[in-house]
Short mmCIF file of C-alpha atoms in Angstrom, two decimals:
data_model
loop_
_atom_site.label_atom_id
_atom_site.label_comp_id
_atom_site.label_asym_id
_atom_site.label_seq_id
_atom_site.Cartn_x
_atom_site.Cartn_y
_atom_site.Cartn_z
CA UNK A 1 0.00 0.00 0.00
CA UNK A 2 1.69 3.45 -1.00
CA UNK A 3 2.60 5.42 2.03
CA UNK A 4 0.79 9.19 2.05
CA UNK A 5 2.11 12.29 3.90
CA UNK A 6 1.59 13.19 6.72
CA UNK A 7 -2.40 15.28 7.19
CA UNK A 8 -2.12 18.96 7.24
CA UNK A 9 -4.39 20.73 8.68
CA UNK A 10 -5.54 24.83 8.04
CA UNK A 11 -4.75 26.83 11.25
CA UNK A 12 -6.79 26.08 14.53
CA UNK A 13 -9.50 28.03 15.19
CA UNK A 14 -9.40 30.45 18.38
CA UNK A 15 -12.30 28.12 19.81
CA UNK A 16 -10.44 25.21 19.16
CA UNK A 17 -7.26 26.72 21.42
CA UNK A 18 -9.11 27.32 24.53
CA UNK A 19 -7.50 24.30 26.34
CA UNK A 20 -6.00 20.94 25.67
CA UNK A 21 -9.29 19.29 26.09
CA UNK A 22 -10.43 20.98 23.11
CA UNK A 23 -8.49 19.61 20.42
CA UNK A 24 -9.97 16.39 18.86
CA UNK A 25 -8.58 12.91 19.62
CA UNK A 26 -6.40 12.19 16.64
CA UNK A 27 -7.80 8.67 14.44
CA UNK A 28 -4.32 6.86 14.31
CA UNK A 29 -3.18 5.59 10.90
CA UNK A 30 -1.43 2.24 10.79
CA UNK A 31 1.92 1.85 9.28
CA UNK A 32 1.13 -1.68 7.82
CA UNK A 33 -2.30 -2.90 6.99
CA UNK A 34 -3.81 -5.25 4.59
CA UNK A 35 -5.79 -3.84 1.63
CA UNK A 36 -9.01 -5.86 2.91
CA UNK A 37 -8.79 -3.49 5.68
CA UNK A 38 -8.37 -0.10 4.62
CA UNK A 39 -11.81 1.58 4.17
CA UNK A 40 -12.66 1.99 0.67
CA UNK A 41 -13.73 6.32 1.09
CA UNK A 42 -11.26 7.71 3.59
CA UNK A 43 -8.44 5.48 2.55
CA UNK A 44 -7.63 4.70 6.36
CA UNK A 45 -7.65 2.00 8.97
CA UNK A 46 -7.12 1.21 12.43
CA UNK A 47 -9.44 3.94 13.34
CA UNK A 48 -11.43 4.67 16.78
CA UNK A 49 -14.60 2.66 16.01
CA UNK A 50 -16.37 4.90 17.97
CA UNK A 51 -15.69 7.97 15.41
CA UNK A 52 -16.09 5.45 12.23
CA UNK A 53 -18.19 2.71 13.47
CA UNK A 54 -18.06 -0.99 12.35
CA UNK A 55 -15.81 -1.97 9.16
CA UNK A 56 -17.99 -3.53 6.51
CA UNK A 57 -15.89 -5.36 4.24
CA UNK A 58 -17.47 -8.17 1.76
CA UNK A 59 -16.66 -9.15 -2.14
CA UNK A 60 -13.27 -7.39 -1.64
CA UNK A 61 -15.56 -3.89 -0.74
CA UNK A 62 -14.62 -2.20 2.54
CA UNK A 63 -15.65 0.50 4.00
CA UNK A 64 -16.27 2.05 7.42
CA UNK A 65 -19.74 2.74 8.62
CA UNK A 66 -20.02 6.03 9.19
CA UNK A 67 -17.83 7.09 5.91
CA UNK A 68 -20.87 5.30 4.24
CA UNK A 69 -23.91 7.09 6.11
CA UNK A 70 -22.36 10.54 5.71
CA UNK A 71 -21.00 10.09 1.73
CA UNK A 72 -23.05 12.91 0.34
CA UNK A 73 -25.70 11.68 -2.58
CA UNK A 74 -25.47 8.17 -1.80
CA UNK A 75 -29.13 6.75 -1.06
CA UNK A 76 -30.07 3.50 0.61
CA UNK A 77 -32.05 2.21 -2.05
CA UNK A 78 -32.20 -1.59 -0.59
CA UNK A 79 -34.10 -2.90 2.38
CA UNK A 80 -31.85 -3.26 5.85
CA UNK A 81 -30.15 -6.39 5.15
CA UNK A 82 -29.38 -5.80 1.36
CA UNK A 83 -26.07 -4.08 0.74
CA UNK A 84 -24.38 -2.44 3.89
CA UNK A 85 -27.01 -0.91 5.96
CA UNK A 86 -29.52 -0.78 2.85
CA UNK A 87 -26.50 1.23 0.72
CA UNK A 88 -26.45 -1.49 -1.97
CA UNK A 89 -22.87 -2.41 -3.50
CA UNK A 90 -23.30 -1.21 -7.26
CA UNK A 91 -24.19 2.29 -5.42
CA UNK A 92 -21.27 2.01 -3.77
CA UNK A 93 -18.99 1.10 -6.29
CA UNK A 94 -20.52 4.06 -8.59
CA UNK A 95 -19.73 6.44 -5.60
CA UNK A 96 -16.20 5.43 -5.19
CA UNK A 97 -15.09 6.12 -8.54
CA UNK A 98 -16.71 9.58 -8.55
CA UNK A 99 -15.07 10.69 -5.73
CA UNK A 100 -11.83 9.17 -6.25
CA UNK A 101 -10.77 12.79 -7.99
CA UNK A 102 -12.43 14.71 -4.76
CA UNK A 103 -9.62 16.04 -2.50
CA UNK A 104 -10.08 16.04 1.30
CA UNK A 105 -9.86 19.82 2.27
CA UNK A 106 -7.69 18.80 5.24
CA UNK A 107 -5.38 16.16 4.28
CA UNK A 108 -5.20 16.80 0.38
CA UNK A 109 -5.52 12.95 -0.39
CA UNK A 110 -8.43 11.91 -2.92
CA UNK A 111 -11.41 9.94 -2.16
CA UNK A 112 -13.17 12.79 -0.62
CA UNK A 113 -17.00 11.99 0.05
CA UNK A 114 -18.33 14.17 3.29
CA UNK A 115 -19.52 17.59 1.62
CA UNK A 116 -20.38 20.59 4.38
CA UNK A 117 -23.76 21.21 4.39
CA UNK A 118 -23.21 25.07 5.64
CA UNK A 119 -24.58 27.60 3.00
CA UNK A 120 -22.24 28.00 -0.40
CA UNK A 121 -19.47 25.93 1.53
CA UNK A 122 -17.44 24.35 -0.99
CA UNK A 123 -15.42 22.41 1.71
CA UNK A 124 -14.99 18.52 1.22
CA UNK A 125 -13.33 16.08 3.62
CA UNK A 126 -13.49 12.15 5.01
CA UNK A 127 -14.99 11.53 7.75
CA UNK A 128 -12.51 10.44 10.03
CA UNK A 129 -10.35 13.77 9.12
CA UNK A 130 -13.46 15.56 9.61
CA UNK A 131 -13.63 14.27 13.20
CA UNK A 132 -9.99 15.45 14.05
CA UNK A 133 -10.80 18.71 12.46
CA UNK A 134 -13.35 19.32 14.57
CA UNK A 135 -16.24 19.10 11.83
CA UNK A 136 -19.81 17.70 13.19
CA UNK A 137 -21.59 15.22 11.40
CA UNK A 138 -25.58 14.27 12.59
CA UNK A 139 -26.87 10.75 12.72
CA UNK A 140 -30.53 11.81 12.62
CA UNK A 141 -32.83 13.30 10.01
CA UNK A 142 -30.87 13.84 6.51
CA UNK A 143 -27.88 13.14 7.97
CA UNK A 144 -25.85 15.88 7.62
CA UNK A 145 -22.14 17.09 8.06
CA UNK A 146 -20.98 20.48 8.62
CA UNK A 147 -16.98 21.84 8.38
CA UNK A 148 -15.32 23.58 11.76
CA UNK A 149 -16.39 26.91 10.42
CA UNK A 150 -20.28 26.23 9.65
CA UNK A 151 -20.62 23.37 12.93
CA UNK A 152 -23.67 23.94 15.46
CA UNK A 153 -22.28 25.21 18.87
CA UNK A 154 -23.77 24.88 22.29
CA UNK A 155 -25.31 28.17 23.46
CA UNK A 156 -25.86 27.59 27.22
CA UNK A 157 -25.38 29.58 30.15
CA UNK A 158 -23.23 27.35 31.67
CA UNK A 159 -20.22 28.52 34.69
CA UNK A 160 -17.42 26.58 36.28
CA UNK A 161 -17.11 26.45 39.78
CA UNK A 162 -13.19 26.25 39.77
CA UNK A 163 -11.66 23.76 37.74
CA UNK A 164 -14.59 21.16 36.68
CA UNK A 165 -14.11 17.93 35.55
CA UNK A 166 -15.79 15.55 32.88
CA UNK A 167 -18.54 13.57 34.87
CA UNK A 168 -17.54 10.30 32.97
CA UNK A 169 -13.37 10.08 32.60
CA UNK A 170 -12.81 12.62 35.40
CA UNK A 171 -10.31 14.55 33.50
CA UNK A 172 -9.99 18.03 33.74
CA UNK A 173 -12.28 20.02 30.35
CA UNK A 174 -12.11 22.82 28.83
CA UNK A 175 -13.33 26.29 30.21
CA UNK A 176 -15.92 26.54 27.84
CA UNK A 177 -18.41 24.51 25.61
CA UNK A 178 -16.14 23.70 22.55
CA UNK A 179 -15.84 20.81 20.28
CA UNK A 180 -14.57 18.59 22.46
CA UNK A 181 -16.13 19.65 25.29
CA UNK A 182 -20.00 19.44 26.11
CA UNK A 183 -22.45 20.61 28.66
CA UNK A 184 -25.97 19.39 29.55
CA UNK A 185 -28.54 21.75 28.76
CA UNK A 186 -30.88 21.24 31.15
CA UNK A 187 -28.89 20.93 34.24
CA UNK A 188 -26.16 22.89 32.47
CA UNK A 189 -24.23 21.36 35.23
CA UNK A 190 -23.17 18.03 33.60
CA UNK A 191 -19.96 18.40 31.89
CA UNK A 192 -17.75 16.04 29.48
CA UNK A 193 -15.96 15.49 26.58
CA UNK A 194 -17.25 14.72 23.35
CA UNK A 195 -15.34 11.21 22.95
CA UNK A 196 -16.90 10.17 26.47
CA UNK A 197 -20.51 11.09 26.07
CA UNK A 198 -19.94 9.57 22.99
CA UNK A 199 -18.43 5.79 24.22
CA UNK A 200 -21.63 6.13 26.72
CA UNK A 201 -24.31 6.55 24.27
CA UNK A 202 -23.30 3.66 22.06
CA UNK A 203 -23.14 1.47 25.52
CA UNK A 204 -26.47 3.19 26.50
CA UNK A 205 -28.43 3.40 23.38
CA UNK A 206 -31.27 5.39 22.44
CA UNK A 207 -33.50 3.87 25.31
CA UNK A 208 -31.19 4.61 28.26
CA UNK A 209 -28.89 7.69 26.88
CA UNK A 210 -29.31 10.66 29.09
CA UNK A 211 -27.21 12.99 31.42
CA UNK A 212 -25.23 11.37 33.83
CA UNK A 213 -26.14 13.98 36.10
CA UNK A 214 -29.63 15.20 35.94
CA UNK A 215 -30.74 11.88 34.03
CA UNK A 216 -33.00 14.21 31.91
CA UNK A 217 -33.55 12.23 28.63
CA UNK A 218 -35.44 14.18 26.30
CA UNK A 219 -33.70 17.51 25.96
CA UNK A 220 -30.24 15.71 26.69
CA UNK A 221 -30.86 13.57 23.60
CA UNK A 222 -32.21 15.90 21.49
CA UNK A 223 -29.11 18.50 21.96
CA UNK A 224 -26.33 15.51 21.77
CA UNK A 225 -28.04 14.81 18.10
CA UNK A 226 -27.81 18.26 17.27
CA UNK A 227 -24.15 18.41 18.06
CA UNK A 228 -23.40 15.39 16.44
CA UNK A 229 -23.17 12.64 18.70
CA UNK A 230 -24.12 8.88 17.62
CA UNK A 231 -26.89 7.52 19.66
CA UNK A 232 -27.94 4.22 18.21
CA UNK A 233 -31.69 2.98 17.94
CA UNK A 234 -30.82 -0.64 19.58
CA UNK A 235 -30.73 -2.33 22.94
CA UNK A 236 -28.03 -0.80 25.61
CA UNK A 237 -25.14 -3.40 25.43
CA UNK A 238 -25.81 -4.59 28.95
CA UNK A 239 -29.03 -6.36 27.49
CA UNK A 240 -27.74 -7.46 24.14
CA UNK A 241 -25.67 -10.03 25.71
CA UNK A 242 -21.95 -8.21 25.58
CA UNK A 243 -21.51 -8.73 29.36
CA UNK A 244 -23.10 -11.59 30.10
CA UNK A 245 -19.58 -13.59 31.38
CA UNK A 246 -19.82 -10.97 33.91
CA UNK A 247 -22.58 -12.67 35.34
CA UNK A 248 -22.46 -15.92 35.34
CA UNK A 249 -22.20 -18.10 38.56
CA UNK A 250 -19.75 -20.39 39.49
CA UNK A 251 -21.28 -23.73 39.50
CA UNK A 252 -18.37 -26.59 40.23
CA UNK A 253 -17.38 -27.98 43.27
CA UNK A 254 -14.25 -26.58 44.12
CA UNK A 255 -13.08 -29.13 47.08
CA UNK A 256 -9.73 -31.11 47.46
CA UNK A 257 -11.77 -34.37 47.03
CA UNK A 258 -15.06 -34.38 45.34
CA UNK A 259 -16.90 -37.38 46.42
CA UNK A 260 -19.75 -36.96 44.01
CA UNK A 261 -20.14 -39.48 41.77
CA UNK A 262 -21.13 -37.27 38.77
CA UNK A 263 -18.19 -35.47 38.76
CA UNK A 264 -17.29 -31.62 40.54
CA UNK A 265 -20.05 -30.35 37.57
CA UNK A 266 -23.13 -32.03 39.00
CA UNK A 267 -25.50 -29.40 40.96
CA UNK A 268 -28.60 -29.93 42.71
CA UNK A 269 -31.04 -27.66 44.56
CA UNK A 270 -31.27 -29.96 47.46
CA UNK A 271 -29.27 -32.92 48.99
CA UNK A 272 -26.14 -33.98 49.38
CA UNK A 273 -24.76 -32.62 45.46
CA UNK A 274 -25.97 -29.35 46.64
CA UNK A 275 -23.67 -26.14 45.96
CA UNK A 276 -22.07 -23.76 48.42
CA UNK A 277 -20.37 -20.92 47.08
CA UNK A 278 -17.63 -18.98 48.88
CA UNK A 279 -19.57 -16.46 51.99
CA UNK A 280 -16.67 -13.93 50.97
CA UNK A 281 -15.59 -14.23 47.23
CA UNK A 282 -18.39 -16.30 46.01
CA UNK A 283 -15.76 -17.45 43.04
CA UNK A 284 -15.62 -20.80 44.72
CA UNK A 285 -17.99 -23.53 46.01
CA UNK A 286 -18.51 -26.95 47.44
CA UNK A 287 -20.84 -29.85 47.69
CA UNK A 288 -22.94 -30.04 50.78
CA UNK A 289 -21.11 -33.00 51.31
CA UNK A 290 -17.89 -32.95 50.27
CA UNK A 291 -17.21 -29.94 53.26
CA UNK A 292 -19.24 -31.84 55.68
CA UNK A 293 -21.72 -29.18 55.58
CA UNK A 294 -25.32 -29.79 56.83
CA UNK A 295 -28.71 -29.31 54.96
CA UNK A 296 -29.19 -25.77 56.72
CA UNK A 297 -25.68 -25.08 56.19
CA UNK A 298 -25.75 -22.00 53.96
CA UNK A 299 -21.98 -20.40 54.65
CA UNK A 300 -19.03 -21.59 53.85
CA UNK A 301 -15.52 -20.10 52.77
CA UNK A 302 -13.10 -21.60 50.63
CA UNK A 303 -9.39 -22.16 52.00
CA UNK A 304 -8.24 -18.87 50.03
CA UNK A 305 -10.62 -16.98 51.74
CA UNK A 306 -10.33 -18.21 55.46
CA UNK A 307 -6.39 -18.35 55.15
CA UNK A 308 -7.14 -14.34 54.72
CA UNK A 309 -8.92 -14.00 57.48
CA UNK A 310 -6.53 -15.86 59.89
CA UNK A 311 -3.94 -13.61 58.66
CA UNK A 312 -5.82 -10.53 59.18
CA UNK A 313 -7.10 -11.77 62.75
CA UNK A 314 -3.53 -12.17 63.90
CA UNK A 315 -2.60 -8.70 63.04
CA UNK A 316 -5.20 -7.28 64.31
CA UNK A 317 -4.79 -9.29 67.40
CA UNK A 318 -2.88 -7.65 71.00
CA UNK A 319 -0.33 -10.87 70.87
CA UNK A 320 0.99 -9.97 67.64
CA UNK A 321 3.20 -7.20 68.73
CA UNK A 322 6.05 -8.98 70.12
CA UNK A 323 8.88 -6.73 71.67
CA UNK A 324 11.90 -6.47 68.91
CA UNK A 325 15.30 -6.43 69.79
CA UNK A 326 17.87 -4.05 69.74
CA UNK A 327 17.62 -0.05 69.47
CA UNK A 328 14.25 1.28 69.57
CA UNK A 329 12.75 4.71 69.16
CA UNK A 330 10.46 4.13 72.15
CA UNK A 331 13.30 2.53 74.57
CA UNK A 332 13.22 4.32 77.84
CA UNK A 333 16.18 7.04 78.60
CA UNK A 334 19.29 5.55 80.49
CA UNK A 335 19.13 6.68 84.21
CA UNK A 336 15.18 6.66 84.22
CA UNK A 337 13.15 4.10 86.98
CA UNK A 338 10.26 2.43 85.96
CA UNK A 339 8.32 5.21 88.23
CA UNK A 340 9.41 7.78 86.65
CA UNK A 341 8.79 6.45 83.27
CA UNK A 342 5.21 5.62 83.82
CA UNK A 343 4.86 9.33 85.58
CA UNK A 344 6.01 10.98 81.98
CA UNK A 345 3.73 8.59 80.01
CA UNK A 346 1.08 9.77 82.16
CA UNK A 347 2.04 13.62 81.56
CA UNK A 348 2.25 13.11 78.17
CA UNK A 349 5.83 13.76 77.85
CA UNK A 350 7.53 10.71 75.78
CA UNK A 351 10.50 9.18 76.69
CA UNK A 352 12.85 10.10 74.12
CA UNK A 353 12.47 13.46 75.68
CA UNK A 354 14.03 12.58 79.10
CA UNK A 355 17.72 13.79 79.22
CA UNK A 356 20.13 10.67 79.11
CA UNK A 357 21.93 12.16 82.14
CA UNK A 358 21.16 14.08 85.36
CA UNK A 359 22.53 18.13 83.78
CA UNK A 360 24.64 19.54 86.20
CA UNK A 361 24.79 22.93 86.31
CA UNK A 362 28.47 24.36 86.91
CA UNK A 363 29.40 27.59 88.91
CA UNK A 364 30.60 30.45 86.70
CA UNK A 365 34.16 30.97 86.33
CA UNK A 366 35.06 33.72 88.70
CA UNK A 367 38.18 34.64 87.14
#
């Protein structure tokens, strides 16, 4: 694949130099990548799929998700499952030879297809240049992308109480609503940066997106679509089955010997073959029998667990602070009784403090 220059990029805006947290997160380019993996319309790979979405490659066509939603004149002329998202291939093919002479008006490489949608704008780009640029593109309605001069900006009375931080990552934002920096506008309290909201509304989804503060919903959503965030009509990942390892039980008997016939898988509700997780890490279990346990028996800790606990008794127990030899800071003064001692404790003076000998105060010189 034919190495390009490096991106440059027209001079930063004085929005976009309000603060670190304003300049947008960079989409890396690999060094090396197959062909089968670069996207067919920005020419790029190994790209946040947050910013570009899925990779849709098939019949030796590949291109990124959102580069296809946002390609300007291309219609989904096919039902959902035909094509890529309804954008049928011969469409797609058609559109990357026309803009194949389209230069990007921030890196200067062809393949151009995201047109600004601000009034007499000339200005073309990709996508994922567009994203570093600080250009917004919607994912509602007509679907439409607008360049870092024509983008729609918050307008909220919003003011810092000292240095705030972004609700989500807890990183310090920018001063000011900006690109990459966000506010809710109804609490106007809520604030974040744009790559954050943006990881928690494709986790959340359309049915549980909403301020992480506030939890208002409607005006929340309707303000992140404006300012282009993605917000996907689909269940929130936590129901679609992405985490379900995280919940599954442990169900195998865990027990030096396991003296069920069936084997250290075999589980009942009741009996003898009944399982015991671990009281404190619940990560391990036994049979009823196999620990001894009883039928009313419902705690039990596995040795990992219990060997803790031992250790943690004896530390915390009076015993455990044996006297150490040799020099110590709390060693009593030479010259000191036991009386004494005890009398200082009792003053509050310690013992470190007590002069090692009796001072003797010597007459003046009288010559």
């Amino acid at each position: 694949m034919p190495q390009f220059p490096p991106a440059q990029c027209p001079a930063a805006l004085p929005e976009e130099q309000a603060g670190p947290s304003c300049a947008p997160t960079p989409c890396k380019r690999k060094r090396q990548v197959f062909e089968n993996e670069v996207c067919g319309l920005c020419q790029r790979a190994d790209c946040d799929p947050d910013v570009v979405g899925r990779l849709c490659h098939q019949d030796g066509l590949c291109v990124h998700e959102n580069c296809l939603y946002h390609t300007s004149g291309l219609e989904q002329r096919g039902a959902d499952d035909e094509g890529f998202y309804g954008f049928l291939f011969s469409d797609i093919q058609q559109k990357l030879k026309r803009v194949a002479q389209k230069r990007c008006c921030i890196c200067r490489l062809p393949g151009a297809s995201v047109t600004c949608r601000g009034r007499r704008c000339p200005r073309t780009f990709h996508f994922p240049c567009g994203s570093e640029r600080g250009c917004v593109s919607q994912f509602f309605g007509e679907f439409k992308s607008f360049c870092w001069r024509h983008r729609p900006v918050q307008r909220v009375r919003a003011v810092q109480q000292d240095q705030t931080h972004c609700l989500i990552c807890q990183e310090a934002v920018a001063g000011r609503p900006c690109y990459d920096t966000l506010v809710c506008p109804a609490c106007t309290s809520a604030w974040f940066h744009r790559r954050c909201i943006q990881g928690q509304a494709l986790r959340s989804a359309l049915h549980h997106f909403r301020c992480p503060l506030c939890r208002d919903m409607a005006t929340f959503q309707e303000e992140m679509f404006r300012l282009g965030i993605k917000i996907p009509d689909r269940d929130a990942a936590w129901e679609d089955g992405t985490f379900d390892d995280d919940y599954l039980r442990h169900s195998s008997c865990d027990a030096g010997q396991c003296l069920c016939p069936a084997g250290r898988e075999q589980v009942e509700t009741k009996g003898p073959w009944r399982l015991v997780l671990c009281s404190s890490c619940g990560s391990r279990g036994t049979h009823q029998r196999c620990s001894a346990m009883g039928e009313d028996d419902d705690s039990w800790e596995c040795s990992d667990c219990s060997d803790l606990l031992t250790v943690l008794l004896i530390a915390a127990s009076p015993e455990s602070s044996l006297p150490v030899q040799g020099p110590s800071h709390s060693a009593p003064a030479p010259g000191t009784s036991a009386e004494e001692r005890e009398a200082r404790i009792l003053e509050g003076h310690p013992d470190d403090q007590l002069p090692s000998q009796p001072v003797s105060q010597e007459p003046a010189d009288s010559h």
